[in-house]
PDB file of C-alpha atoms in Angstrom:
ATOM      1  CA  UNK A1420     -19.278 -29.068  35.939  1.00 48.00           C
ATOM      2  CA  UNK A1421     -20.107 -25.602  34.614  1.00 49.00           C
ATOM      3  CA  UNK A1422     -16.449 -25.017  33.686  1.00 54.00           C
ATOM      4  CA  UNK A1423     -16.442 -28.198  31.621  1.00 50.00           C
ATOM      5  CA  UNK A1424     -19.587 -27.053  29.819  1.00 51.00           C
ATOM      6  CA  UNK A1425     -17.935 -23.704  29.041  1.00 53.00           C
ATOM      7  CA  UNK A1426     -14.877 -25.473  27.647  1.00 52.00           C
ATOM      8  CA  UNK A1427     -16.975 -27.800  25.509  1.00 50.00           C
ATOM      9  CA  UNK A1428     -19.146 -24.963  24.226  1.00 54.00           C
ATOM     10  CA  UNK A1429     -16.012 -22.906  23.508  1.00 54.00           C
ATOM     11  CA  UNK A1430     -14.936 -25.434  20.867  1.00 55.00           C
ATOM     12  CA  UNK A1431     -17.901 -25.033  18.574  1.00 56.00           C
ATOM     13  CA  UNK A1432     -17.717 -24.880  14.757  1.00 58.00           C
ATOM     14  CA  UNK A1433     -18.437 -21.173  14.984  1.00 63.00           C
ATOM     15  CA  UNK A1434     -15.313 -20.590  17.076  1.00 74.00           C
ATOM     16  CA  UNK A1435     -13.220 -22.750  14.716  1.00 67.00           C
ATOM     17  CA  UNK A1436     -14.441 -20.700  11.739  1.00 73.00           C
ATOM     18  CA  UNK A1437     -13.679 -17.489  13.627  1.00 78.00           C
ATOM     19  CA  UNK A1438     -10.195 -18.786  14.517  1.00 72.00           C
ATOM     20  CA  UNK A1439      -9.507 -19.636  10.871  1.00 72.00           C
ATOM     21  CA  UNK A1440     -10.754 -16.205   9.782  1.00 77.00           C
ATOM     22  CA  UNK A1441      -8.500 -14.467  12.314  1.00 77.00           C
ATOM     23  CA  UNK A1442      -5.466 -16.636  11.414  1.00 75.00           C
ATOM     24  CA  UNK A1443      -5.515 -17.360   7.673  1.00 76.00           C
ATOM     25  CA  UNK A1444      -1.811 -18.303   7.602  1.00 77.00           C
ATOM     26  CA  UNK A1445      -2.428 -21.112  10.049  1.00 79.00           C
ATOM     27  CA  UNK A1446      -5.446 -22.452   8.170  1.00 80.00           C
ATOM     28  CA  UNK A1447      -3.604 -22.593   4.847  1.00 83.00           C
ATOM     29  CA  UNK A1448      -0.564 -24.104   6.565  1.00 84.00           C
ATOM     30  CA  UNK A1449      -2.655 -26.915   8.054  1.00 83.00           C
ATOM     31  CA  UNK A1450      -4.204 -27.532   4.629  1.00 87.00           C
ATOM     32  CA  UNK A1451      -0.762 -27.745   3.015  1.00 88.00           C
ATOM     33  CA  UNK A1452       0.471 -30.158   5.694  1.00 88.00           C
ATOM     34  CA  UNK A1453      -2.610 -32.311   5.158  1.00 90.00           C
ATOM     35  CA  UNK A1454      -2.117 -32.330   1.372  1.00 90.00           C
ATOM     36  CA  UNK A1455       1.559 -33.135   1.917  1.00 91.00           C
ATOM     37  CA  UNK A1456       0.537 -36.113   4.036  1.00 90.00           C
ATOM     38  CA  UNK A1457      -1.807 -37.325   1.314  1.00 91.00           C
ATOM     39  CA  UNK A1458       0.945 -36.905  -1.297  1.00 91.00           C
ATOM     40  CA  UNK A1459       3.357 -38.829   0.936  1.00 88.00           C
ATOM     41  CA  UNK A1460       0.767 -41.571   1.376  1.00 90.00           C
ATOM     42  CA  UNK A1461       0.484 -41.754  -2.442  1.00 91.00           C
ATOM     43  CA  UNK A1462       4.327 -42.026  -2.719  1.00 90.00           C
ATOM     44  CA  UNK A1463       4.688 -38.674  -4.508  1.00 89.00           C
ATOM     45  CA  UNK A1464       7.628 -37.587  -2.356  1.00 89.00           C
ATOM     46  CA  UNK A1465       8.754 -34.480  -4.333  1.00 91.00           C
ATOM     47  CA  UNK A1466       5.256 -33.009  -4.118  1.00 90.00           C
ATOM     48  CA  UNK A1467       4.962 -33.997  -0.449  1.00 90.00           C
ATOM     49  CA  UNK A1468       8.256 -32.276   0.347  1.00 91.00           C
ATOM     50  CA  UNK A1469       7.184 -29.145  -1.477  1.00 91.00           C
ATOM     51  CA  UNK A1470       3.850 -29.052   0.331  1.00 91.00           C
ATOM     52  CA  UNK A1471       5.473 -29.618   3.731  1.00 90.00           C
ATOM     53  CA  UNK A1472       7.981 -26.843   2.987  1.00 91.00           C
ATOM     54  CA  UNK A1473       5.266 -24.413   1.933  1.00 90.00           C
ATOM     55  CA  UNK A1474       3.237 -25.301   5.015  1.00 88.00           C
ATOM     56  CA  UNK A1475       6.255 -24.679   7.232  1.00 88.00           C
ATOM     57  CA  UNK A1476       6.925 -21.328   5.577  1.00 89.00           C
ATOM     58  CA  UNK A1477       3.335 -20.196   6.115  1.00 86.00           C
ATOM     59  CA  UNK A1478       3.386 -21.454   9.686  1.00 85.00           C
ATOM     60  CA  UNK A1479       6.524 -19.389  10.262  1.00 86.00           C
ATOM     61  CA  UNK A1480       4.841 -16.345   8.725  1.00 84.00           C
ATOM     62  CA  UNK A1481       1.853 -16.826  11.023  1.00 82.00           C
ATOM     63  CA  UNK A1482       4.091 -17.067  14.096  1.00 85.00           C
ATOM     64  CA  UNK A1483       5.989 -13.950  13.029  1.00 88.00           C
ATOM     65  CA  UNK A1484       2.743 -12.023  12.551  1.00 84.00           C
ATOM     66  CA  UNK A1485       1.431 -13.228  15.919  1.00 84.00           C
ATOM     67  CA  UNK A1486       4.615 -12.103  17.683  1.00 89.00           C
ATOM     68  CA  UNK A1487       4.501  -8.751  15.866  1.00 90.00           C
ATOM     69  CA  UNK A1488       0.921  -8.162  16.975  1.00 88.00           C
ATOM     70  CA  UNK A1489       1.858  -8.998  20.565  1.00 90.00           C
ATOM     71  CA  UNK A1490       4.886  -6.671  20.483  1.00 91.00           C
ATOM     72  CA  UNK A1491       2.803  -3.857  18.955  1.00 90.00           C
ATOM     73  CA  UNK A1492       0.172  -4.269  21.666  1.00 89.00           C
ATOM     74  CA  UNK A1493       2.850  -4.101  24.374  1.00 90.00           C
ATOM     75  CA  UNK A1494       4.389  -0.990  22.789  1.00 89.00           C
ATOM     76  CA  UNK A1495       0.992   0.680  22.606  1.00 89.00           C
ATOM     77  CA  UNK A1496       0.295  -0.111  26.265  1.00 86.00           C
ATOM     78  CA  UNK A1497       3.689   1.303  27.297  1.00 87.00           C
ATOM     79  CA  UNK A1498       3.110   4.484  25.281  1.00 86.00           C
ATOM     80  CA  UNK A1499      -0.336   4.956  26.813  1.00 83.00           C
ATOM     81  CA  UNK A1500       1.058   4.417  30.295  1.00 84.00           C
ATOM     82  CA  UNK A1501       3.796   6.975  29.650  1.00 80.00           C
ATOM     83  CA  UNK A1502       1.307   9.451  28.232  1.00 76.00           C
ATOM     84  CA  UNK A1503      -0.960   9.086  31.250  1.00 75.00           C
ATOM     85  CA  UNK A1504       1.992   9.596  33.605  1.00 77.00           C
ATOM     86  CA  UNK A1505       2.986  12.782  31.763  1.00 77.00           C
ATOM     87  CA  UNK A1506      -0.574  14.072  31.443  1.00 76.00           C
ATOM     88  CA  UNK A1507      -1.572  13.778  35.104  1.00 78.00           C
ATOM     89  CA  UNK A1508       0.818  16.470  36.491  1.00 81.00           C
ATOM     90  CA  UNK A1509       0.088  18.822  33.579  1.00 81.00           C
ATOM     91  CA  UNK A1510      -3.627  18.397  34.055  1.00 81.00           C
ATOM     92  CA  UNK A1511      -3.265  19.027  37.793  1.00 81.00           C
ATOM     93  CA  UNK A1512      -1.318  22.251  37.158  1.00 85.00           C
ATOM     94  CA  UNK A1513      -3.902  23.393  34.611  1.00 87.00           C
ATOM     95  CA  UNK A1514      -6.788  22.790  37.003  1.00 85.00           C
ATOM     96  CA  UNK A1515      -4.995  24.609  39.810  1.00 87.00           C
ATOM     97  CA  UNK A1516      -4.264  27.565  37.514  1.00 88.00           C
ATOM     98  CA  UNK A1517      -7.903  27.769  36.367  1.00 88.00           C
ATOM     99  CA  UNK A1518      -9.098  27.659  39.988  1.00 88.00           C
ATOM    100  CA  UNK A1519      -6.651  30.404  40.901  1.00 87.00           C
ATOM    101  CA  UNK A1520      -7.845  32.577  38.015  1.00 88.00           C
ATOM    102  CA  UNK A1521     -11.518  32.012  38.806  1.00 87.00           C
ATOM    103  CA  UNK A1522     -11.038  32.683  42.533  1.00 85.00           C
ATOM    104  CA  UNK A1523      -9.558  36.143  41.918  1.00 78.00           C
TER     105      UNK A1523
END
């Protein structure tokens, strides 16, 4: 029951506003699709087609940006892991050298 409450509370207007703020391409794309639907309902097919096309283009831009962010995060994690692997032996040698010098 508590999990259901968490899920229901997770879909609050505040989280929707935050999601729109974090993903402006998606919000504009949904708006264009909605306006395209209204134009189609009003039998203004050239405008509807243009709005659907623009919405699709922005949706594609949002997906591209999302994938780029994910790839950048993975690259950063790999670089940090490599840096930590290279730093550990160097740090160990430095500590051993300092101990040797101080023990003399």
